[in-house]
PDB file of C-alpha atoms in Angstrom:
ATOM      1  CA  GLY U  14      11.050  12.198  15.926  1.00 55.00           C
ATOM      2  CA  ARG U  15      13.080   9.625  17.856  1.00 69.00           C
ATOM      3  CA  ALA U  16      12.447   5.784  17.377  1.00 77.00           C
ATOM      4  CA  ASP U  17      10.741   3.983  20.433  1.00 86.00           C
ATOM      5  CA  LEU U  18      13.565   1.349  21.023  1.00 92.00           C
ATOM      6  CA  SER U  19      11.280  -0.898  23.016  1.00 92.00           C
ATOM      7  CA  ARG U  20      10.749  -3.231  20.283  1.00 93.00           C
ATOM      8  CA  PHE U  21      14.050  -4.194  20.662  1.00 96.00           C
ATOM      9  CA  SER U  22      14.217  -7.055  23.512  1.00 96.00           C
ATOM     10  CA  ASP U  23      17.666  -5.978  25.076  1.00 96.00           C
ATOM     11  CA  THR U  24      16.812  -1.999  24.646  1.00 94.00           C
ATOM     12  CA  ALA U  25      17.723  -1.980  28.378  1.00 95.00           C
ATOM     13  CA  ALA U  26      21.373  -2.619  27.674  1.00 96.00           C
ATOM     14  CA  VAL U  27      21.961   1.086  25.499  1.00 95.00           C
ATOM     15  CA  ALA U  28      23.867   2.934  27.893  1.00 95.00           C
ATOM     16  CA  ASP U  29      21.996   6.190  28.641  1.00 94.00           C
ATOM     17  CA  TYR U  30      24.513   8.338  27.073  1.00 94.00           C
ATOM     18  CA  ALA U  31      24.006   6.271  23.533  1.00 93.00           C
ATOM     19  CA  ARG U  32      20.021   5.899  23.983  1.00 92.00           C
ATOM     20  CA  GLU U  33      19.321   9.328  22.336  1.00 90.00           C
ATOM     21  CA  ALA U  34      21.816   8.606  19.546  1.00 90.00           C
ATOM     22  CA  MET U  35      20.771   5.224  19.135  1.00 93.00           C
ATOM     23  CA  ALA U  36      17.177   5.899  18.855  1.00 92.00           C
ATOM     24  CA  TRP U  37      17.920   9.053  16.058  1.00 90.00           C
ATOM     25  CA  ALA U  38      19.974   6.166  13.903  1.00 92.00           C
ATOM     26  CA  VAL U  39      17.033   3.709  14.163  1.00 93.00           C
ATOM     27  CA  SER U  40      14.507   6.355  13.308  1.00 90.00           C
ATOM     28  CA  ALA U  41      16.959   7.665  10.651  1.00 89.00           C
ATOM     29  CA  GLY U  42      16.805   3.932   9.280  1.00 91.00           C
ATOM     30  CA  LEU U  43      20.583   3.738   9.886  1.00 93.00           C
ATOM     31  CA  ILE U  44      20.292   0.666  12.455  1.00 94.00           C
ATOM     32  CA  GLN U  45      17.579  -1.940  11.969  1.00 94.00           C
ATOM     33  CA  GLY U  46      18.694  -4.378  14.649  1.00 93.00           C
ATOM     34  CA  ARG U  47      19.140  -7.583  14.464  1.00 94.00           C
ATOM     35  CA  SER U  48      17.265 -10.655  13.199  1.00 94.00           C
ATOM     36  CA  ASP U  49      16.778 -11.944  16.693  1.00 95.00           C
ATOM     37  CA  GLY U  50      14.861  -8.496  17.255  1.00 94.00           C
ATOM     38  CA  THR U  51      18.108  -7.315  19.327  1.00 96.00           C
ATOM     39  CA  LEU U  52      20.069  -4.146  18.769  1.00 95.00           C
ATOM     40  CA  ASP U  53      23.340  -5.640  20.503  1.00 95.00           C
ATOM     41  CA  PRO U  54      24.477  -2.332  21.785  1.00 93.00           C
ATOM     42  CA  ALA U  55      27.647  -4.172  23.491  1.00 93.00           C
ATOM     43  CA  GLY U  56      28.455  -6.074  20.276  1.00 94.00           C
ATOM     44  CA  SER U  57      30.770  -5.721  17.580  1.00 94.00           C
ATOM     45  CA  ALA U  58      29.797  -4.942  13.661  1.00 93.00           C
ATOM     46  CA  THR U  59      31.051  -6.562  10.809  1.00 95.00           C
ATOM     47  CA  ARG U  60      32.963  -4.626   8.364  1.00 97.00           C
ATOM     48  CA  ALA U  61      29.806  -5.155   5.841  1.00 96.00           C
ATOM     49  CA  GLN U  62      27.146  -4.377   8.573  1.00 95.00           C
ATOM     50  CA  THR U  63      29.203  -0.961   8.723  1.00 96.00           C
ATOM     51  CA  ALA U  64      29.398  -0.686   5.230  1.00 97.00           C
ATOM     52  CA  VAL U  65      25.311  -0.942   4.845  1.00 96.00           C
ATOM     53  CA  ILE U  66      25.298   1.921   7.822  1.00 96.00           C
ATOM     54  CA  LEU U  67      27.647   4.255   5.963  1.00 95.00           C
ATOM     55  CA  GLN U  68      26.111   3.247   2.573  1.00 95.00           C
ATOM     56  CA  ARG U  69      22.205   4.548   4.360  1.00 94.00           C
ATOM     57  CA  LEU U  70      23.831   7.287   5.980  1.00 92.00           C
ATOM     58  CA  GLY U  71      25.392   8.901   2.638  1.00 91.00           C
ATOM     59  CA  ALA U  72      21.859   8.437   1.245  1.00 90.00           C
ATOM     60  CA  LEU U  73      20.470   9.795   3.810  1.00 87.00           C
ATOM     61  CA  LEU U  74      23.090  13.245   3.304  1.00 85.00           C
ATOM     62  CA  GLU U  75      22.408  13.093  -0.244  1.00 84.00           C
ATOM     63  CA  GLU U  76      18.633  13.566   0.245  1.00 82.00           C
ATOM     64  CA  ALA U  77      18.837  16.342   2.482  1.00 77.00           C
ATOM     65  CA  CYS U  78      20.882  18.046   0.301  1.00 77.00           C
ATOM     66  CA  ARG U  79      18.849  17.773  -2.419  1.00 74.00           C
ATOM     67  CA  GLN U  80      15.903  19.243  -0.872  1.00 68.00           C
ATOM     68  CA  PRO U  81      17.613  22.209   1.552  1.00 57.00           C
ATOM     69  CA  THR U  82      14.133  24.092   1.790  1.00 59.00           C
ATOM     70  CA  GLY U  83      12.080  21.412   0.834  1.00 55.00           C
ATOM     71  CA  PRO U  84       9.999  19.139   2.634  1.00 54.00           C
ATOM     72  CA  GLY U  85      12.865  17.044   4.001  1.00 57.00           C
ATOM     73  CA  PRO U  86      15.283  17.575   7.069  1.00 58.00           C
ATOM     74  CA  SER U  87      18.007  19.955   6.318  1.00 58.00           C
ATOM     75  CA  VAL U  88      21.819  18.595   7.229  1.00 59.00           C
ATOM     76  CA  PRO U  89      21.687  20.875  10.288  1.00 59.00           C
ATOM     77  CA  ALA U  90      18.519  19.423  11.517  1.00 62.00           C
ATOM     78  CA  LEU U  91      19.487  15.918  10.914  1.00 61.00           C
ATOM     79  CA  PHE U  92      23.042  16.592  12.604  1.00 61.00           C
ATOM     80  CA  PRO U  93      22.644  19.415  15.080  1.00 58.00           C
ATOM     81  CA  ALA U  94      26.381  19.237  15.906  1.00 50.00           C
ATOM     82  CA  LEU U  95      27.145  20.748  12.204  1.00 50.00           C
ATOM     83  CA  SER U  96      24.802  23.534  12.596  1.00 47.00           C
TER      84      SER U  96
END
């Protein structure tokens, strides 16, 4: 499922073209927002923040590959553009 972005105070600042991808990234746990309750979609990510996102993505992919037919989503289900 897709995350409800309304819990972030700046959800209106998420561009229409990015809304679905941002909702997916939040629902997948890649992005959790800032400590002040914002997403800051026009902001820049630090190297450390980028590293955390990539680590979370790697873990998500690893889990999906471990359970290709199990209860977890498959890689194509997580990334429709790859199917």
